Tab-separated table of C-alpha atoms in Angstrom:
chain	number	residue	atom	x	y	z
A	70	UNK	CA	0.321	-18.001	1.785
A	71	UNK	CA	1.728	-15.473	-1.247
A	72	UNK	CA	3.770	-12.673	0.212
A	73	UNK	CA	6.198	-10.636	-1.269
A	74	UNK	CA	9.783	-9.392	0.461
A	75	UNK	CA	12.560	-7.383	0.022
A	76	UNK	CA	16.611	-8.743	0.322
A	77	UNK	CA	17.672	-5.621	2.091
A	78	UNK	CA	16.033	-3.824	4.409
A	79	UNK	CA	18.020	-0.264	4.593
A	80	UNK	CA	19.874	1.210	1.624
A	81	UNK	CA	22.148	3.858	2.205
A	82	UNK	CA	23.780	5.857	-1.067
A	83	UNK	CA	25.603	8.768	-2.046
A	84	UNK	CA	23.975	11.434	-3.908
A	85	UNK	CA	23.997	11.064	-7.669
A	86	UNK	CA	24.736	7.409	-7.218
A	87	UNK	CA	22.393	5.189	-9.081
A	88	UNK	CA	19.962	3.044	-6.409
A	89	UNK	CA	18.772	-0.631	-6.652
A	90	UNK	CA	16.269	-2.166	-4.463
A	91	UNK	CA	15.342	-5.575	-4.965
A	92	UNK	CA	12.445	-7.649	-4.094
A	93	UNK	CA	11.071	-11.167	-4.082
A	94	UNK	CA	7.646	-12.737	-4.526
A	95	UNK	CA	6.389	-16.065	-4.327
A	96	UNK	CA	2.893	-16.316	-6.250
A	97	UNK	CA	3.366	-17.402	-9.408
A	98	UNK	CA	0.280	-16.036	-10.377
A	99	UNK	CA	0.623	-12.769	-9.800
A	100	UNK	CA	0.535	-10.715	-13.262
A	101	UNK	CA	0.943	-6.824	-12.316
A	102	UNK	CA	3.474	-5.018	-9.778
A	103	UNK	CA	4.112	-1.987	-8.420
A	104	UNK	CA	6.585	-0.086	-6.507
A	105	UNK	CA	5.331	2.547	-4.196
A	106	UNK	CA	7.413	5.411	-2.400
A	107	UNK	CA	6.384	6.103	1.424
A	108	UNK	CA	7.983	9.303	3.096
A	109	UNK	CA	7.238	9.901	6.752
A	110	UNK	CA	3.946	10.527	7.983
A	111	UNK	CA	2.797	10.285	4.547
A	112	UNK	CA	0.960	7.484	2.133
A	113	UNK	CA	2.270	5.327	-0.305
A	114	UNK	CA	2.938	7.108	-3.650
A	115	UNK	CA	2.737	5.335	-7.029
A	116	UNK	CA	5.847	5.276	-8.470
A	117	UNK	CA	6.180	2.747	-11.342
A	118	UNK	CA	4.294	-0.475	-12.492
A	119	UNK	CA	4.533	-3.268	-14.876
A	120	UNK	CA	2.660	-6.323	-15.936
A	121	UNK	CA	3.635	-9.664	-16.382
A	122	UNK	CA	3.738	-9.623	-19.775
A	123	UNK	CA	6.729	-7.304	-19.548
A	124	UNK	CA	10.179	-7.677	-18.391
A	125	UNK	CA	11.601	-3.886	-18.143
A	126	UNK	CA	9.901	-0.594	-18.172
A	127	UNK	CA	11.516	3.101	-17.858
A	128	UNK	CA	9.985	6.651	-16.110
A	129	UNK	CA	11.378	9.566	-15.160
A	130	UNK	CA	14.696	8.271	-13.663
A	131	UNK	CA	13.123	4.854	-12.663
A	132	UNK	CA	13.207	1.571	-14.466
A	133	UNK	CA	11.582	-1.244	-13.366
A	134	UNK	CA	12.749	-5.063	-13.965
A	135	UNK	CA	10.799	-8.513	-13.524
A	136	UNK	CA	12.511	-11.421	-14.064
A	137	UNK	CA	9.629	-14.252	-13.656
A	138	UNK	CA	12.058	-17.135	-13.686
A	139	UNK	CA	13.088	-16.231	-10.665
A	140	UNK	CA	10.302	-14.247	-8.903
A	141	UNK	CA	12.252	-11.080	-8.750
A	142	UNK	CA	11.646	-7.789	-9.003
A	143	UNK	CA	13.261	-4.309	-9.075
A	144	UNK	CA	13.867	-0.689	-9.012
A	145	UNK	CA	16.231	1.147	-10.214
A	146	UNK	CA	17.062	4.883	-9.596
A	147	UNK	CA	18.943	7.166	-11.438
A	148	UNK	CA	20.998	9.904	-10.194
A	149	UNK	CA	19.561	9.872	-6.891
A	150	UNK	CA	18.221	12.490	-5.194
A	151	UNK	CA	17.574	13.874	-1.301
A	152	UNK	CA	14.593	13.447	-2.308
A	153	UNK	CA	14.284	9.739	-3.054
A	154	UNK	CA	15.018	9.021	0.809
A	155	UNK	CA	11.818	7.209	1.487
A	156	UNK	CA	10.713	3.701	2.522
A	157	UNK	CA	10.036	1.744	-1.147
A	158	UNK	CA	7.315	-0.967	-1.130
A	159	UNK	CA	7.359	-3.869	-3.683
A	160	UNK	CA	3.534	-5.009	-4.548
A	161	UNK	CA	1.880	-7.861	-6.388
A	162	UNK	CA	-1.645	-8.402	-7.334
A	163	UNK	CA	-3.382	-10.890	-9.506
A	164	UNK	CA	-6.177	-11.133	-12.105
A	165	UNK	CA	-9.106	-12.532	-10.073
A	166	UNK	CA	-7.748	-10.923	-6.721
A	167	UNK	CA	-9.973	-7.642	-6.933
A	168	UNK	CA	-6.299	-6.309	-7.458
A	169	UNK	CA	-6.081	-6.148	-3.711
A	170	UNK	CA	-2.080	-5.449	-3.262
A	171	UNK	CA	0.102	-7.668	-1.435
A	172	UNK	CA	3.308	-5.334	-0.132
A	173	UNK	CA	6.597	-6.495	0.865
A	174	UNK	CA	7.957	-5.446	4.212
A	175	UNK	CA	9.759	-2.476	2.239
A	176	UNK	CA	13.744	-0.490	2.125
A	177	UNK	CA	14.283	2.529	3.353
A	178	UNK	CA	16.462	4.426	1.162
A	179	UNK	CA	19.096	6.823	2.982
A	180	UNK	CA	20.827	9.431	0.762
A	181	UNK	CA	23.946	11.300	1.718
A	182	UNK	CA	24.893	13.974	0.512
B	299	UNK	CA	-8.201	17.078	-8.776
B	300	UNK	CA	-8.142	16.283	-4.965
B	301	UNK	CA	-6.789	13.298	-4.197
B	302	UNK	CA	-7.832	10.431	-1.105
B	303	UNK	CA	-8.252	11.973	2.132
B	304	UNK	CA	-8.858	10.148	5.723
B	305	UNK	CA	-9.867	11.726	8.823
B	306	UNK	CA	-8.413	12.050	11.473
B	307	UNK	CA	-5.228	12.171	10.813
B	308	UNK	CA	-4.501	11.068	14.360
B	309	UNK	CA	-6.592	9.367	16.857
B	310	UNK	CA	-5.917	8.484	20.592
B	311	UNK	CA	-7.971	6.072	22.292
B	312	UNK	CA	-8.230	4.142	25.281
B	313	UNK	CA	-8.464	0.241	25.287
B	314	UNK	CA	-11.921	-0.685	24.894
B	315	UNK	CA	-13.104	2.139	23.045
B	316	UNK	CA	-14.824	2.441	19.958
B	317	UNK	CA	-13.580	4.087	16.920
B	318	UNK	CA	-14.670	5.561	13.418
B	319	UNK	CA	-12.484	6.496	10.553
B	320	UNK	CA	-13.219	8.018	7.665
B	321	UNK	CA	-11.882	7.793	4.000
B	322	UNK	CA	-13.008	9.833	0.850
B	323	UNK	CA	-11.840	8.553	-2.314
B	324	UNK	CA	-11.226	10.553	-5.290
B	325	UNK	CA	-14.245	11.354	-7.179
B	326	UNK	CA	-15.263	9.305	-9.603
B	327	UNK	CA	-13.481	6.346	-8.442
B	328	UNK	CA	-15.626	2.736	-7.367
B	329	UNK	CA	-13.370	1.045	-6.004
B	330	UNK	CA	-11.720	1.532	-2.803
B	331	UNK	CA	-9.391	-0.478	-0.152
B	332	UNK	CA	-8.562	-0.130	3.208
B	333	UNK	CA	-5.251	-1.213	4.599
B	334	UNK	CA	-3.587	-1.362	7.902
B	335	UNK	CA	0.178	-1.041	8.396
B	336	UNK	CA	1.957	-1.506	11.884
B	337	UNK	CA	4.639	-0.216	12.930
B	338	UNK	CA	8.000	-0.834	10.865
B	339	UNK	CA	5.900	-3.180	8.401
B	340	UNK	CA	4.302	-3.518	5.266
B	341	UNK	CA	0.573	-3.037	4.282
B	342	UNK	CA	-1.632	-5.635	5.282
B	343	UNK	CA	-5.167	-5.994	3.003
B	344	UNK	CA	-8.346	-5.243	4.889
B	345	UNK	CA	-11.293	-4.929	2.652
B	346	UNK	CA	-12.229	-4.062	-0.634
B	347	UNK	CA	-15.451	-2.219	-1.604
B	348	UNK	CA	-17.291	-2.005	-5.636
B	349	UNK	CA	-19.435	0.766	-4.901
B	350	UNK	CA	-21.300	0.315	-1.662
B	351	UNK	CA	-20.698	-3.381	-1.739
B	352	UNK	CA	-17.756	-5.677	-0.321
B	353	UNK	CA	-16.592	-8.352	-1.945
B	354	UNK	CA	-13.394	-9.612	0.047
B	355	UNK	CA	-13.661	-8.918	3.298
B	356	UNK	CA	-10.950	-11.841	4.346
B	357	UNK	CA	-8.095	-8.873	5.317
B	358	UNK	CA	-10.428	-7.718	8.504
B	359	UNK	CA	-8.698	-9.254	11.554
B	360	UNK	CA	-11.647	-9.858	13.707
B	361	UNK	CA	-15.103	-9.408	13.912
B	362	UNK	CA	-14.240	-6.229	15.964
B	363	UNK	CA	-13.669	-4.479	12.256
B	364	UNK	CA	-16.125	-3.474	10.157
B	365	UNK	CA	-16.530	-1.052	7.743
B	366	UNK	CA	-19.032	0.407	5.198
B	367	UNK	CA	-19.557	2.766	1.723
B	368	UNK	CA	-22.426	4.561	1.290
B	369	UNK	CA	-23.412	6.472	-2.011
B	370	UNK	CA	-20.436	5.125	-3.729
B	371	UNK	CA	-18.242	7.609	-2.156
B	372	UNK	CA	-17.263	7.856	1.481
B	373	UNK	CA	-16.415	5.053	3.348
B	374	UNK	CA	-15.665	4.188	7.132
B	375	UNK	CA	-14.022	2.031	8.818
B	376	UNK	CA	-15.100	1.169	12.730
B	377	UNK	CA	-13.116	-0.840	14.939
B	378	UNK	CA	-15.321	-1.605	18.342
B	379	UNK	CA	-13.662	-2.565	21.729
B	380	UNK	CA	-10.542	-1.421	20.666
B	381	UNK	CA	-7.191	-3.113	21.813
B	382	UNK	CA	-3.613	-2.440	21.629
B	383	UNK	CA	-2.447	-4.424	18.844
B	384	UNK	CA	-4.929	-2.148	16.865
B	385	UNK	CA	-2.348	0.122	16.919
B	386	UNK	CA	-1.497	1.112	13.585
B	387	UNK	CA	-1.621	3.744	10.479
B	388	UNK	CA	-4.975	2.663	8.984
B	389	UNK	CA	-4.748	3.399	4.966
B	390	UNK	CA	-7.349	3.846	2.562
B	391	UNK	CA	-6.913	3.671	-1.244
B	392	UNK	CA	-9.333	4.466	-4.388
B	393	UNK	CA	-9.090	2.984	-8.007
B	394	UNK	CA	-11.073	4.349	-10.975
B	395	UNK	CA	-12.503	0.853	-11.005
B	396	UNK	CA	-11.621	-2.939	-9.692
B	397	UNK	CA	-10.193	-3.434	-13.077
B	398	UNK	CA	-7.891	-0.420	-12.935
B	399	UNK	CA	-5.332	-1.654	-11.100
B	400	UNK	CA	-3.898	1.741	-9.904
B	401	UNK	CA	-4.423	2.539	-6.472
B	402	UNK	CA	-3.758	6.103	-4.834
B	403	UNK	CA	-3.341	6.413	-1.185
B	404	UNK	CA	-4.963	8.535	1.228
B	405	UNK	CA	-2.191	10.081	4.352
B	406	UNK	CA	-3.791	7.771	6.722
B	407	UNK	CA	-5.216	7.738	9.820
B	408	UNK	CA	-2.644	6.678	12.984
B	409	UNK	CA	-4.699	5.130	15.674
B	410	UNK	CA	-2.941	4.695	19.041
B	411	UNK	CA	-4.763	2.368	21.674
B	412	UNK	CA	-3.571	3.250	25.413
């Protein structure tokens, strides 16, 4: 069946150090993604999202990239913060799928200080 | 506004036990999605609800699970003759609508089966 994963499962970086965590997914027909932050004992929190029509998009310190050639997605954080030390999910959905979200396995993000 | 909220937050139960949890989405919102997530893993689909009806259903793991939404709003989700590998953090999301791709998260409710 589709899934979606992530290449590494832990992330550890220093403080102020720009972050990348990468992720994988299989269905082709999947046409919006998202990347949700998880901090203990709490629920996923929207972060960033992009369609499939799209190949980069930019928040606050966070800039998403889809490469659909290769199924790959990612997020990259700038500067980054105590704060950012969560677990990051990767999720697809598709048009027809009642947008339910299939998540990756996720990375937890350690950062040192 | 207020955002989702689940009750409880924690639940202990024995084996073979029934259980009810509850999910209110944010106001205004139709659709809404339960999720389960085990330990150390990702979020697995359960069902999705338009309103008080269920279209998908195919993420419930047995016919132990069921859930329901009445008035559009509140929803539960009941798991009967519980078992261990119910164990999990059982998550509820709400989108304005099933076309609104968005979802926000409730905290979730951590079930533990003794």
């Amino acid at each position: 069946g589709e899934s979606v994963g992530l290449h590494l499962p832990t992330l550890s970086v220093q403080e102020g150090d720009n972050s990348i965590i990468n992720c994988a997914y299989s269905n082709s027909a999947s046409d919006y993604f998202i990347w949700y932050k998880q901090e203990s004992g709490k629920g996923p929190q929207f972060i960033i999202d992009i369609r499939s029509n799209m190949d980069k998009r930019q928040g606050q310190r966070v800039t998403v990239l889809l490469n659909k050639t290769v199924k790959h997605l990612s997020l990259q954080i700038a500067a980054t913060q105590p704060g950012d030390s969560a677990v990051y999910f990767c999720a697809e959905t598709f048009s027809g799928g009642y947008n339910k979200l299939i998540f990756g396995a996720g990375t937890r993000l350690a950062v040192h200080p | 506004g207020a955002g989702v909220s689940q009750s409880p937050s924690n639940k202990v139960t024995e084996k073979g036990k029934d259980v009810e949890l509850r999910c209110d989405p944010i106001s205004g919102h139709t659709a809404l999605y339960w999720y389960r997530q085990s330990l150390g893993q990702g979020l697995e689909f359960l069902i999705y609800f338009q309103g008080n009806s269920a279209p998908d259903k195919s993420g419930l793991p047995s016919d132990r699970f069921s859930a329901e939404r009445t008035g559009g709003s509140v929803s539960t989700l009941t798991i009967q003759r519980t078992q261990q590998e119910d164990s999990a953090v059982y998550l509820c999301a709400s989108s304005l609508d099933g076309v609104e791709e968005t979802q926000y998260f409730g905290p979730g409710t951590r079930l533990l089966v003794l």
